[in-house]
Structures are given as structure tokens and as C-alpha cells.
JSON list of C-alpha atoms in Angstrom, two decimals:
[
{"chain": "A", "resi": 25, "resn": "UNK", "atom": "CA", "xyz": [117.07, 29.82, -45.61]},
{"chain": "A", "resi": 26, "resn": "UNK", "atom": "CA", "xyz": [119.54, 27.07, -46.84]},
{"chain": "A", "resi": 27, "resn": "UNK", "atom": "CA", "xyz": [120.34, 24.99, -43.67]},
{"chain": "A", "resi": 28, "resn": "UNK", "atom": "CA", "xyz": [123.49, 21.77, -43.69]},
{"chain": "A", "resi": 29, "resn": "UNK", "atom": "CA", "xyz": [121.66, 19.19, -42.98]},
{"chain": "A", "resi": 30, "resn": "UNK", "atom": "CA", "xyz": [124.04, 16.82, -43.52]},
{"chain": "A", "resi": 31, "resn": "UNK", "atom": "CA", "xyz": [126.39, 18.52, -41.37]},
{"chain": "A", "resi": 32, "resn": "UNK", "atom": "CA", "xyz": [124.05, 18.99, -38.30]},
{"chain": "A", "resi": 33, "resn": "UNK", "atom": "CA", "xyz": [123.06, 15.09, -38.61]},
{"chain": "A", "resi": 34, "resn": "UNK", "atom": "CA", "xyz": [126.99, 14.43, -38.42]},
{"chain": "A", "resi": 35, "resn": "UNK", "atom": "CA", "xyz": [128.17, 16.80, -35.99]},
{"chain": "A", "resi": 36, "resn": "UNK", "atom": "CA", "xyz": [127.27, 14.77, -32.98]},
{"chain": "A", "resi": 37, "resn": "UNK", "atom": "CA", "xyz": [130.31, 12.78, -34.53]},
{"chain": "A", "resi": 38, "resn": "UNK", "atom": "CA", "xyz": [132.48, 15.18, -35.54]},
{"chain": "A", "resi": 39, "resn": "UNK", "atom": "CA", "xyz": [135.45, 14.26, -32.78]},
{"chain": "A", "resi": 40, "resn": "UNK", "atom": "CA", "xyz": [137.22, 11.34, -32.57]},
{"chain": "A", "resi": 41, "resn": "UNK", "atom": "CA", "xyz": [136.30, 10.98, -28.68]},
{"chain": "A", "resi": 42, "resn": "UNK", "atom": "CA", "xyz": [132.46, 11.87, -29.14]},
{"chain": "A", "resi": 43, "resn": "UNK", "atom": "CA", "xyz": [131.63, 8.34, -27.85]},
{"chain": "A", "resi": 44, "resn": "UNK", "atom": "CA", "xyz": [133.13, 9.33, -24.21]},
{"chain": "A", "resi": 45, "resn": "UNK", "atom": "CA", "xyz": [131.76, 12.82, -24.78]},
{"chain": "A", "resi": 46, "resn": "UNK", "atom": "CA", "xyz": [127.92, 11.91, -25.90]},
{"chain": "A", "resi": 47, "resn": "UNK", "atom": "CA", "xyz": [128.69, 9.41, -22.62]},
{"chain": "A", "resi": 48, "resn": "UNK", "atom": "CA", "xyz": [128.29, 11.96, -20.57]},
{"chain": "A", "resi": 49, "resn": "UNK", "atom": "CA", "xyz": [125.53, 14.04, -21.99]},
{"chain": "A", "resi": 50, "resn": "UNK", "atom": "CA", "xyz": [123.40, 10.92, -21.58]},
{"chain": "A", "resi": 51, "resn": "UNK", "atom": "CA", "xyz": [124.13, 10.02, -18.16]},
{"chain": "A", "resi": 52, "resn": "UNK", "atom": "CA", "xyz": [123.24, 13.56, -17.44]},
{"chain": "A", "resi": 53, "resn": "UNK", "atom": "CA", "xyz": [120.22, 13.27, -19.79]},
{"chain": "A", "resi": 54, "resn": "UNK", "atom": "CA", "xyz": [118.98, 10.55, -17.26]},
{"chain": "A", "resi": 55, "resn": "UNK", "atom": "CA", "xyz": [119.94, 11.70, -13.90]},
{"chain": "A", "resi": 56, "resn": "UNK", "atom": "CA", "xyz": [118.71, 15.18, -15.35]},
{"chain": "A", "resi": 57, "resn": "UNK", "atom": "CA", "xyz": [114.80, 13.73, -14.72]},
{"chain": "A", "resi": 58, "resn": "UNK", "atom": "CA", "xyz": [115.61, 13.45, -11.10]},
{"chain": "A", "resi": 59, "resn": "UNK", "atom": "CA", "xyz": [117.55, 16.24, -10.34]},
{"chain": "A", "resi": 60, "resn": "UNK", "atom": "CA", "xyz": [117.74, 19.81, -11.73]},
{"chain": "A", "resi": 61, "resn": "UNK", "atom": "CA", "xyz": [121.31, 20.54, -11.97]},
{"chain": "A", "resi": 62, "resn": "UNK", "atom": "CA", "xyz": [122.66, 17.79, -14.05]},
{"chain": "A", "resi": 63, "resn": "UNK", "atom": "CA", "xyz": [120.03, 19.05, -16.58]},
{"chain": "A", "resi": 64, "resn": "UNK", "atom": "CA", "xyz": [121.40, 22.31, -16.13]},
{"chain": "A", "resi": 65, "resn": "UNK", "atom": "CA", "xyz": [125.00, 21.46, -17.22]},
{"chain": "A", "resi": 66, "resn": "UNK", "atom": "CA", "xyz": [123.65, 19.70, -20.27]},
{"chain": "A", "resi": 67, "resn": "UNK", "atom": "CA", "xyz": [121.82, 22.67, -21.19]},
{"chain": "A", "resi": 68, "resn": "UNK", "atom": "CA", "xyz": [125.06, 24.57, -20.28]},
{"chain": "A", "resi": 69, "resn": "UNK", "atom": "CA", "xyz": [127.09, 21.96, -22.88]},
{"chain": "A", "resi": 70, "resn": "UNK", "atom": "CA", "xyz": [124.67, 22.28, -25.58]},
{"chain": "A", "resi": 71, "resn": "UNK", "atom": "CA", "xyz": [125.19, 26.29, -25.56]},
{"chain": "A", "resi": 72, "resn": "UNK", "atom": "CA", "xyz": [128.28, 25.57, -25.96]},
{"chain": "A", "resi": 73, "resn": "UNK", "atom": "CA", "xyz": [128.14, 23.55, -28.69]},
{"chain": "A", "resi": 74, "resn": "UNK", "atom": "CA", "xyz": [125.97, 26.24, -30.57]},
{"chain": "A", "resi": 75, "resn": "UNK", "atom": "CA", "xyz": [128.85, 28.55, -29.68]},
{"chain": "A", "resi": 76, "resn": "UNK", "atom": "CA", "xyz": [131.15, 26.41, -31.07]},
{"chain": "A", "resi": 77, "resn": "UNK", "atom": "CA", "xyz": [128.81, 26.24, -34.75]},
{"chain": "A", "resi": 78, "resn": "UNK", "atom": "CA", "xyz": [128.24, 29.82, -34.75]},
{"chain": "A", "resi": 79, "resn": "UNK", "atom": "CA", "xyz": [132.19, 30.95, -34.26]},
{"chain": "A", "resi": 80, "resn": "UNK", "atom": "CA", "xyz": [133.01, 28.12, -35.94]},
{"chain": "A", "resi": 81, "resn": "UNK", "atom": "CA", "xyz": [135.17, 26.64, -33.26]},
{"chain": "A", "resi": 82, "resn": "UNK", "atom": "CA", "xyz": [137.06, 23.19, -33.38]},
{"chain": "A", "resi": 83, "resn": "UNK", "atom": "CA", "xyz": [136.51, 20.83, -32.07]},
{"chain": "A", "resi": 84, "resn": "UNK", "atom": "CA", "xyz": [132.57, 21.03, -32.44]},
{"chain": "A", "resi": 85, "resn": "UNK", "atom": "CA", "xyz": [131.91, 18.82, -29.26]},
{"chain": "A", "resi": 86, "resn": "UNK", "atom": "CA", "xyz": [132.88, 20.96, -26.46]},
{"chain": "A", "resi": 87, "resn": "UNK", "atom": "CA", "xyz": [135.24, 19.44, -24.08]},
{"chain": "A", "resi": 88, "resn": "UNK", "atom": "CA", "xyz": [134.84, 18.57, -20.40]},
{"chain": "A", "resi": 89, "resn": "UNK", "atom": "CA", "xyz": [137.47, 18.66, -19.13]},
{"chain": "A", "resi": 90, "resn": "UNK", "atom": "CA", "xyz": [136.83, 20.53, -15.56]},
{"chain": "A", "resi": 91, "resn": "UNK", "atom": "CA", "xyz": [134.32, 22.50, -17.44]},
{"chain": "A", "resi": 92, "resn": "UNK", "atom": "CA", "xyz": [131.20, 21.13, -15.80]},
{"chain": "A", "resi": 93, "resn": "UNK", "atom": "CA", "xyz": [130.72, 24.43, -13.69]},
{"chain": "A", "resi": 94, "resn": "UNK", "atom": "CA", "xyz": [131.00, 26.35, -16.32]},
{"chain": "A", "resi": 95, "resn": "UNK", "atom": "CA", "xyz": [128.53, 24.73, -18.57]},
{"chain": "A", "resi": 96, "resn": "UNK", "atom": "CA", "xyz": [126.36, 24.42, -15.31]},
{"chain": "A", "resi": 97, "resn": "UNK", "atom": "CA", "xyz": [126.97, 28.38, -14.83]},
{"chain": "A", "resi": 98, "resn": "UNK", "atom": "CA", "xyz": [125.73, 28.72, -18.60]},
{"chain": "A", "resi": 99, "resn": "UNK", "atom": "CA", "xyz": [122.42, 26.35, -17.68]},
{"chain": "A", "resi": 100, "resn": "UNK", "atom": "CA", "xyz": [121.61, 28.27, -14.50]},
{"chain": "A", "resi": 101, "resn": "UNK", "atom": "CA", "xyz": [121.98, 31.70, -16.53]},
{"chain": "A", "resi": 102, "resn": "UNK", "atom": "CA", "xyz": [119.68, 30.06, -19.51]},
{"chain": "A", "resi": 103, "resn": "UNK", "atom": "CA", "xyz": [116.78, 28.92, -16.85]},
{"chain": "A", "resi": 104, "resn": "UNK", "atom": "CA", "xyz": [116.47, 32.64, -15.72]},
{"chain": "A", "resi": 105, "resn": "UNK", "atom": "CA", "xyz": [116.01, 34.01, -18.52]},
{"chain": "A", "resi": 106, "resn": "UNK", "atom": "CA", "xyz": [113.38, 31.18, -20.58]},
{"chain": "A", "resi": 107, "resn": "UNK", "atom": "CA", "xyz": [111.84, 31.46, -17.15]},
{"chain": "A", "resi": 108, "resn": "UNK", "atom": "CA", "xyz": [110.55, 34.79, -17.57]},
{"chain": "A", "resi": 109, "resn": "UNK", "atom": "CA", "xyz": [109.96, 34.72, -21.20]},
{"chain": "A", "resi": 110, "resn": "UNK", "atom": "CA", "xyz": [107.67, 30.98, -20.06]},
{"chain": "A", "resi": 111, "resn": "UNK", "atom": "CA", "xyz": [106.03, 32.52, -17.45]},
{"chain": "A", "resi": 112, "resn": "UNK", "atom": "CA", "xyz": [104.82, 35.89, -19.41]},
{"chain": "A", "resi": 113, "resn": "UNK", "atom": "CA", "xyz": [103.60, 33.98, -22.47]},
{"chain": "A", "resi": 114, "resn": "UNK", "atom": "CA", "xyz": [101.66, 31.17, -20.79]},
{"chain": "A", "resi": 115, "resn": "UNK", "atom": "CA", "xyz": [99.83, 34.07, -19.23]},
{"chain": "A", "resi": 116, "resn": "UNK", "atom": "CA", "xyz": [99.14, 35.21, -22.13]},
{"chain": "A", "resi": 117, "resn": "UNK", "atom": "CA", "xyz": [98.05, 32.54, -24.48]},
{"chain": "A", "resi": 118, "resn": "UNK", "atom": "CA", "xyz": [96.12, 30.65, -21.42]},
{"chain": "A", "resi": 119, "resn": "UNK", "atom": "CA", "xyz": [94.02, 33.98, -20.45]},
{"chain": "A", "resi": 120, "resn": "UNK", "atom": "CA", "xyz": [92.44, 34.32, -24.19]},
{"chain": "A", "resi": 121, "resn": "UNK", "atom": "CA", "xyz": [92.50, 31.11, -25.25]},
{"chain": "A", "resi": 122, "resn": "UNK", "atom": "CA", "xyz": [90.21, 27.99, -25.17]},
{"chain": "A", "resi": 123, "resn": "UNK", "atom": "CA", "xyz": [89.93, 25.57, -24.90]},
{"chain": "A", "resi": 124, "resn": "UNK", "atom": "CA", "xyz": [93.16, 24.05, -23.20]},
{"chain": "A", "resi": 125, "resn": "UNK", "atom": "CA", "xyz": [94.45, 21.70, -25.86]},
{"chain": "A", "resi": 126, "resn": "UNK", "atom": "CA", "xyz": [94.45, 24.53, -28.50]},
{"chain": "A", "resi": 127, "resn": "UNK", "atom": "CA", "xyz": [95.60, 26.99, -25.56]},
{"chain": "A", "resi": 128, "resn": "UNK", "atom": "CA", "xyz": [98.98, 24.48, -25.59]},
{"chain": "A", "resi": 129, "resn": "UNK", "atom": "CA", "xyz": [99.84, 23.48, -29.17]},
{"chain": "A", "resi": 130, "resn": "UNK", "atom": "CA", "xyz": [99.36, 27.57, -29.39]},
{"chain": "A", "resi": 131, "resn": "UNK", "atom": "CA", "xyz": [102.02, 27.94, -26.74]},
{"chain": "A", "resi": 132, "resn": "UNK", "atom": "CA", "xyz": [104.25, 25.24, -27.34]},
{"chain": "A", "resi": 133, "resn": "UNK", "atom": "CA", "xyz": [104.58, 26.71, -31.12]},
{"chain": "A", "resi": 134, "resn": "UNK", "atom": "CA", "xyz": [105.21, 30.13, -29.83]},
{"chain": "A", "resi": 135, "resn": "UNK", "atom": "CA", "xyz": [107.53, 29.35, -26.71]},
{"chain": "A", "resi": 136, "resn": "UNK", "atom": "CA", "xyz": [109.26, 26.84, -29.20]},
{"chain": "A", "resi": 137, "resn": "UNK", "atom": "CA", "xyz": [110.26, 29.58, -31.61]},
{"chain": "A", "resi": 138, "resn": "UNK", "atom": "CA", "xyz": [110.98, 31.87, -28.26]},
{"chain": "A", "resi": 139, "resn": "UNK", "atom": "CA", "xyz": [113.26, 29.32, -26.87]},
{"chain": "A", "resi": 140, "resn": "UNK", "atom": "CA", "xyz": [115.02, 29.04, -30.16]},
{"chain": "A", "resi": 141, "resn": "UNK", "atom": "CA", "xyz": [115.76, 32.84, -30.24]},
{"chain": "A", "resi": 142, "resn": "UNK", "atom": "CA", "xyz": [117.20, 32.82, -26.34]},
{"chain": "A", "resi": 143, "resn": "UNK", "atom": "CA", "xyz": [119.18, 30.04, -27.56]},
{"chain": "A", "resi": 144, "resn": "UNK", "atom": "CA", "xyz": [120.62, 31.60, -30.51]},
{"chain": "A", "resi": 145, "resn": "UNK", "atom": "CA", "xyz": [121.15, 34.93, -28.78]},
{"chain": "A", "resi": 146, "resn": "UNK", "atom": "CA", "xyz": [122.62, 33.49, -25.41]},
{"chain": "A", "resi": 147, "resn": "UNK", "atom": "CA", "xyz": [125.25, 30.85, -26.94]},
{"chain": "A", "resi": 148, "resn": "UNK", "atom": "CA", "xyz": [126.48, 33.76, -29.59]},
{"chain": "A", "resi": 149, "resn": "UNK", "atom": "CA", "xyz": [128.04, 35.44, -26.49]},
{"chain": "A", "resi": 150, "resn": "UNK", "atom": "CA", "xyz": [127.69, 33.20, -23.93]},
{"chain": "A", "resi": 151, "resn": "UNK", "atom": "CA", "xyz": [126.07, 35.90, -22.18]},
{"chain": "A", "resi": 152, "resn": "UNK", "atom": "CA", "xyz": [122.21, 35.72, -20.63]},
{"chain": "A", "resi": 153, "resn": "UNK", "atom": "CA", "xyz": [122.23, 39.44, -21.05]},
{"chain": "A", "resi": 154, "resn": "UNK", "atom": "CA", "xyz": [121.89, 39.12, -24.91]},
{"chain": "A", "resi": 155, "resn": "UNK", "atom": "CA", "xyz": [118.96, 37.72, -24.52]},
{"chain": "A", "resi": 156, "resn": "UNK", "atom": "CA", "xyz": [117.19, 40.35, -22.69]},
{"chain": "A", "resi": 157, "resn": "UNK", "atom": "CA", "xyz": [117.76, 43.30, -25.67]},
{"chain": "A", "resi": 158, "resn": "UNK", "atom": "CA", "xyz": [114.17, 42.96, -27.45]},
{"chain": "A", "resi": 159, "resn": "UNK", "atom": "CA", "xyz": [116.12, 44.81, -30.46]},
{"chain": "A", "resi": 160, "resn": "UNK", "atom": "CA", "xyz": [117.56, 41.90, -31.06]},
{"chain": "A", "resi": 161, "resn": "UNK", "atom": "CA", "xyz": [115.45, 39.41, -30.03]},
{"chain": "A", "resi": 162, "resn": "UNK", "atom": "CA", "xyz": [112.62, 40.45, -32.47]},
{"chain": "A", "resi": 163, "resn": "UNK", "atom": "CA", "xyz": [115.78, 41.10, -35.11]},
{"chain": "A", "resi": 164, "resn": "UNK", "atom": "CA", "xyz": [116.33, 37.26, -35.05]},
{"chain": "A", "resi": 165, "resn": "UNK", "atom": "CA", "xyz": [112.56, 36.09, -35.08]},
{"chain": "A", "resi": 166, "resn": "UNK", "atom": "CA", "xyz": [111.97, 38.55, -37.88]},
{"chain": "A", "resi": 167, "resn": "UNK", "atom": "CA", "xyz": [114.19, 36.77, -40.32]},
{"chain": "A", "resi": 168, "resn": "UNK", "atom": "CA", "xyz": [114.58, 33.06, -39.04]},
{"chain": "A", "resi": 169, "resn": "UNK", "atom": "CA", "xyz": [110.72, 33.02, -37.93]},
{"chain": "A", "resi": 170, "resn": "UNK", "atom": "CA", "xyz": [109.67, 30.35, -41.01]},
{"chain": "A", "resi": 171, "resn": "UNK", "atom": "CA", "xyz": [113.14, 28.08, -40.67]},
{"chain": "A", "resi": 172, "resn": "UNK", "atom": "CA", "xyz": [112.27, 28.16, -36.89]},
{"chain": "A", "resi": 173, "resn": "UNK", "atom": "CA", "xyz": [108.48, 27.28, -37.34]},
{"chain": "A", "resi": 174, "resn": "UNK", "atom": "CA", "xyz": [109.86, 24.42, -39.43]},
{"chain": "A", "resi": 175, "resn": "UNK", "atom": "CA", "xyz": [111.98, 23.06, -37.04]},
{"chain": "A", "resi": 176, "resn": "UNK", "atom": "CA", "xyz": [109.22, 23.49, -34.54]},
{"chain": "A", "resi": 177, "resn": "UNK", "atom": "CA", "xyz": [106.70, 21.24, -36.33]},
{"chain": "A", "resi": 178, "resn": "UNK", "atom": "CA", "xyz": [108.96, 18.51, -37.00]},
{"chain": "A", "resi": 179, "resn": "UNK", "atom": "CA", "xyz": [109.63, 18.77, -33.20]},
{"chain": "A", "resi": 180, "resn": "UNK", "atom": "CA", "xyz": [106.27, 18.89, -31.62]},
{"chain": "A", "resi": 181, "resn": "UNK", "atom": "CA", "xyz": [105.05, 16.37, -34.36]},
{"chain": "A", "resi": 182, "resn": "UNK", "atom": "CA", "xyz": [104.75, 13.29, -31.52]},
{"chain": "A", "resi": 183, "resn": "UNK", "atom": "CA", "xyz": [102.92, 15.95, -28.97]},
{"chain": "A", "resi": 184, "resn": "UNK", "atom": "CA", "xyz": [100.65, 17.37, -31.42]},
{"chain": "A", "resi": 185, "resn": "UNK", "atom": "CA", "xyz": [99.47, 13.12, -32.38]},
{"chain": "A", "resi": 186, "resn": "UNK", "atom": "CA", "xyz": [99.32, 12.88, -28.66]},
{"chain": "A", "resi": 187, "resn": "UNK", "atom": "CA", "xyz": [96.74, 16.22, -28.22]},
{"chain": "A", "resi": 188, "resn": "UNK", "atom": "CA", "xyz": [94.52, 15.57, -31.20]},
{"chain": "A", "resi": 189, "resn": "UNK", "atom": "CA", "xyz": [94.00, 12.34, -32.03]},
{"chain": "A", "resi": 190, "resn": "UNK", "atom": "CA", "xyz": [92.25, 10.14, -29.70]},
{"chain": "A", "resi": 191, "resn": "UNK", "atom": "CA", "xyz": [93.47, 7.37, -28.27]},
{"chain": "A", "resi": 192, "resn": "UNK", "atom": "CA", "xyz": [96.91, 7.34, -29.87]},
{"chain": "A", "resi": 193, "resn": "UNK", "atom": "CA", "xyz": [98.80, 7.13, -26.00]},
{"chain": "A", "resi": 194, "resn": "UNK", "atom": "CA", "xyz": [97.55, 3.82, -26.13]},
{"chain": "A", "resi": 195, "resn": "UNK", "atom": "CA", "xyz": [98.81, 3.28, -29.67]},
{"chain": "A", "resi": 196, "resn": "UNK", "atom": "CA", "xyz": [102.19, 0.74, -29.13]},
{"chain": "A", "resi": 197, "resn": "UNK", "atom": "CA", "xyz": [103.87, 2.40, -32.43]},
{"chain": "A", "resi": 198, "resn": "UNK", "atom": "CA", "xyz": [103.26, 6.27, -30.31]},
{"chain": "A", "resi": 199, "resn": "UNK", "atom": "CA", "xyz": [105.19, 4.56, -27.11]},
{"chain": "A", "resi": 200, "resn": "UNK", "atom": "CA", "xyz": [107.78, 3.05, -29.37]},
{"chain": "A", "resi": 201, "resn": "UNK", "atom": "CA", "xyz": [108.31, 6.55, -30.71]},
{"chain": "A", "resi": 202, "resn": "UNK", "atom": "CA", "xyz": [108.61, 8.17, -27.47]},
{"chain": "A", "resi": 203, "resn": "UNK", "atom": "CA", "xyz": [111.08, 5.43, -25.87]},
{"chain": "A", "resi": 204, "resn": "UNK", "atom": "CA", "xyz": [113.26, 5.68, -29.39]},
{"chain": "A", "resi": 205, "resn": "UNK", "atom": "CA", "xyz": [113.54, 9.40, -29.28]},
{"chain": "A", "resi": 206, "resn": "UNK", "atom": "CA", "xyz": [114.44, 9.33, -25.24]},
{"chain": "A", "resi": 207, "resn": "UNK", "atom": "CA", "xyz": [117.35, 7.04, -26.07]},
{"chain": "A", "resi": 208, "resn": "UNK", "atom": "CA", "xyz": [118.42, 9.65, -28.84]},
{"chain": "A", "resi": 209, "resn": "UNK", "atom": "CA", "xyz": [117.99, 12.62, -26.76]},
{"chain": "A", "resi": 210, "resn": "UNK", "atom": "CA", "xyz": [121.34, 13.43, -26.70]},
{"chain": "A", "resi": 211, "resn": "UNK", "atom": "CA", "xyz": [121.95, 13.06, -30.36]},
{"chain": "A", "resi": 212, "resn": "UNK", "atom": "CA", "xyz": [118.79, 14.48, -31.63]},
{"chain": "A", "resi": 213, "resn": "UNK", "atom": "CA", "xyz": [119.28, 17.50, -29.03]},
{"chain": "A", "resi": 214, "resn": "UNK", "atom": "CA", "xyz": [122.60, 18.48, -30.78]},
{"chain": "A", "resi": 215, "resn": "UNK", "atom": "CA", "xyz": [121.18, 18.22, -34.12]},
{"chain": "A", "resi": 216, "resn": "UNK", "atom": "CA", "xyz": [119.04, 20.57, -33.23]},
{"chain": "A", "resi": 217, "resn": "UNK", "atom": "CA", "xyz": [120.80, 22.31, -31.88]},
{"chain": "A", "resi": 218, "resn": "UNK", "atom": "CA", "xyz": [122.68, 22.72, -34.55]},
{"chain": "A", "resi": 219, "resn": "UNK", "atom": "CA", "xyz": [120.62, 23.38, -37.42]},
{"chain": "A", "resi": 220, "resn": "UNK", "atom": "CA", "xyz": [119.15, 26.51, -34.87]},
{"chain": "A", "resi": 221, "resn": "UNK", "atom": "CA", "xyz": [123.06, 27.53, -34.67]},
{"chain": "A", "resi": 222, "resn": "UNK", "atom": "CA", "xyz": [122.93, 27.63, -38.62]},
{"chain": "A", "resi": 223, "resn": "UNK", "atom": "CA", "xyz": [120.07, 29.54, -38.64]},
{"chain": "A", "resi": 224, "resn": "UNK", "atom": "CA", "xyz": [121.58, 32.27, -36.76]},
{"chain": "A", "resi": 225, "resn": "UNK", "atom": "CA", "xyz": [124.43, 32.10, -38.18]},
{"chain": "A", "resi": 226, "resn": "UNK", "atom": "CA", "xyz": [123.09, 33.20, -41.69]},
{"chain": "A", "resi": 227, "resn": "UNK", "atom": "CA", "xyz": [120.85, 35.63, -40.06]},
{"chain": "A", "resi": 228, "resn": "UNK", "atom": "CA", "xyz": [123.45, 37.35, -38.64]},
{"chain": "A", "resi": 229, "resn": "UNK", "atom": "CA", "xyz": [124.91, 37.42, -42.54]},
{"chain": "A", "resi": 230, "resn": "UNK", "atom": "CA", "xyz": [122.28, 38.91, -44.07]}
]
């Protein structure tokens, strides 16, 4: 499947105001690792945002104007429902699997390319509900599976270096990484984003 990646590398810039609007994602970015619900609302934006890619809405960067409860209401609905999907496939994987480093790159794949799916299906409708009709759900894995495996590995790349190769915590070019791709989070969040929007997007086409 034939993803823009030029566009999804540009759309965190596609509005003249995105510097006041990635502002914002980043200060909640940083007071989300202390608190809950200003993660929440960015979670809440950056359906949005894939809502926005997927109907093709302008502009791409979702305004905020006295839409923080709304994008929080969107968060709170998306934590319910990864919630149940996390808690039923950790079981899973951690019963018959060992040892524990396998048992997680194992999970984190598999959650990855849930989480991708919920995404997709929530922001289309901006309803939690979609995400909870297995029809679909298994519709959307079953023909975006290998672009979303993709995406996946490029993701997890830093935590798989981290699992299996010794040592490499210590390593000053693995903390450099990290600290880099904190610092991005907001950016390299809507990319992503993004390029899952895509994906559905042409799923839904074919």
C-alpha cells in the first residue's frame, strides 16, 4: 500500500499558525508525564487530526479554540477502549510466553498494530463505539496488517536496541536518541499519525 510520505512529514506544517498550535501539543506533551488528563486531550487532538486526513478536512491541524473538552472527551473515550483491548492481550501473550523480554517485543508488536486499528476506527467517526465491532476491526487489520507492521518496526526500533542488545542504555548515542525523539514527540506523533490515517483511508477504498 502506497503511503504520502512527503505529505505526512509536512502536515505538522500544513497551517499557517501550526507554530502556536504544535505550542500547545507540547506543553501538554510535558505536563502529560505528570498528569493524566493533559495527555488525554492530546490524544483527543491527534484523533482529530486523523479525522481531519481521513475526511479530508481543512485545515489539517485541528483548531483549539474552546475545543480542549472535546478533544479531552475524545482521549477519555480512546483510554477505555485500548484499555480493554491492553489488558486482554497482555494476558495473553504473558501466560504462554517466555521468557519476559520476548513475552514484550511479542506484545508491543501486536498491541502496536491493535492500537493502530482503534485509532483508525475511532477517529473515522469520532466514535469509541466503532472500535468495539470486531467485523471491522479484523476488516482493517486484514488489509493494512503489513503497512502497519512496517510502521511498527520503525517505531519500536529504539526499544527493541534497548531489549536485546546489552548494554546499549548506557550507550550516549541510545540516550541522545531518546532525548531527540522526546523533543519531537509532538511532530513525530502527527506523522504518524498520519501515515496510519492514510492507511485507512485506502483501505476503506479498496
Amino acid at each position: 500500500m502506497k503511503l504520502d510520505i512527503k505529505r505526512a512529514f509536512l502536515s505538522p506544517f500544513s497551517d499557517e499558525k501550526w507554530k502556536s498550535k504544535i505550542f500547545i501539543l507540547l506543553l501538554l506533551a510535558v505536563t502529560g508525564l505528570f498528569l493524566l488528563f493533559p495527555f488525554g486531550i492530546f490524544i483527543g487532538y491527534g484523533l482529530q487530526f486523523m479525522h481531519n486526513e481521513i475526511h479530508n478536512i481543512k485545515p489539517l491541524l485541528p483548531d483549539w479554540h474552546s475545543n480542549f473538552i472535546k478533544y479531552l472527551k475524545y482521549g477519555v473515550g480512546y483510554f477505555v477502549v485500548i484499555s480493554m483491548f491492553f489488558i486482554f492481550s497482555f494476558l495473553l501473550i504473558f501466560l504462554f510466553i517466555k521468557p519476559f523480554k520476548v513475552a514484550f517485543a511479542i506484545f508491543m508488536f501486536i498491541f502496536s498494530i491493535i492500537n493502530f486499528t482503534v485509532l483508525s476506527l475511532y477517529s473515522d467517526k469520532l466514535k469509541f463505539s466503532e472500535a468495539f465491532y470486531l467485523k471491522n476491526f479484523f476488516k482493517v487489520i486484514s488489509r493494512v496488517q503489513w503497512t502497519f507492521l512496517a510502521l511498527v518496526l520503525i517505531m519500536f526500533l529504539p526499544v527493541c536496541m534497548y531489549l536485546f542488545i546489552p548494554s546499549i542504555e548506557k550507550s550516549q548515542l541510545y540516550k541522545t536518541i531518546i532525548i531527540i525523539s522526546y523533543l519531537l514527540y509532538p511532530f513525530t506523533t502527527l506523522i504518524l499519525y498520519n501515515l496510519i490515517a492514510q492507511t485507512y483511508k485506502k483501505a476503506r477504498s479498496l
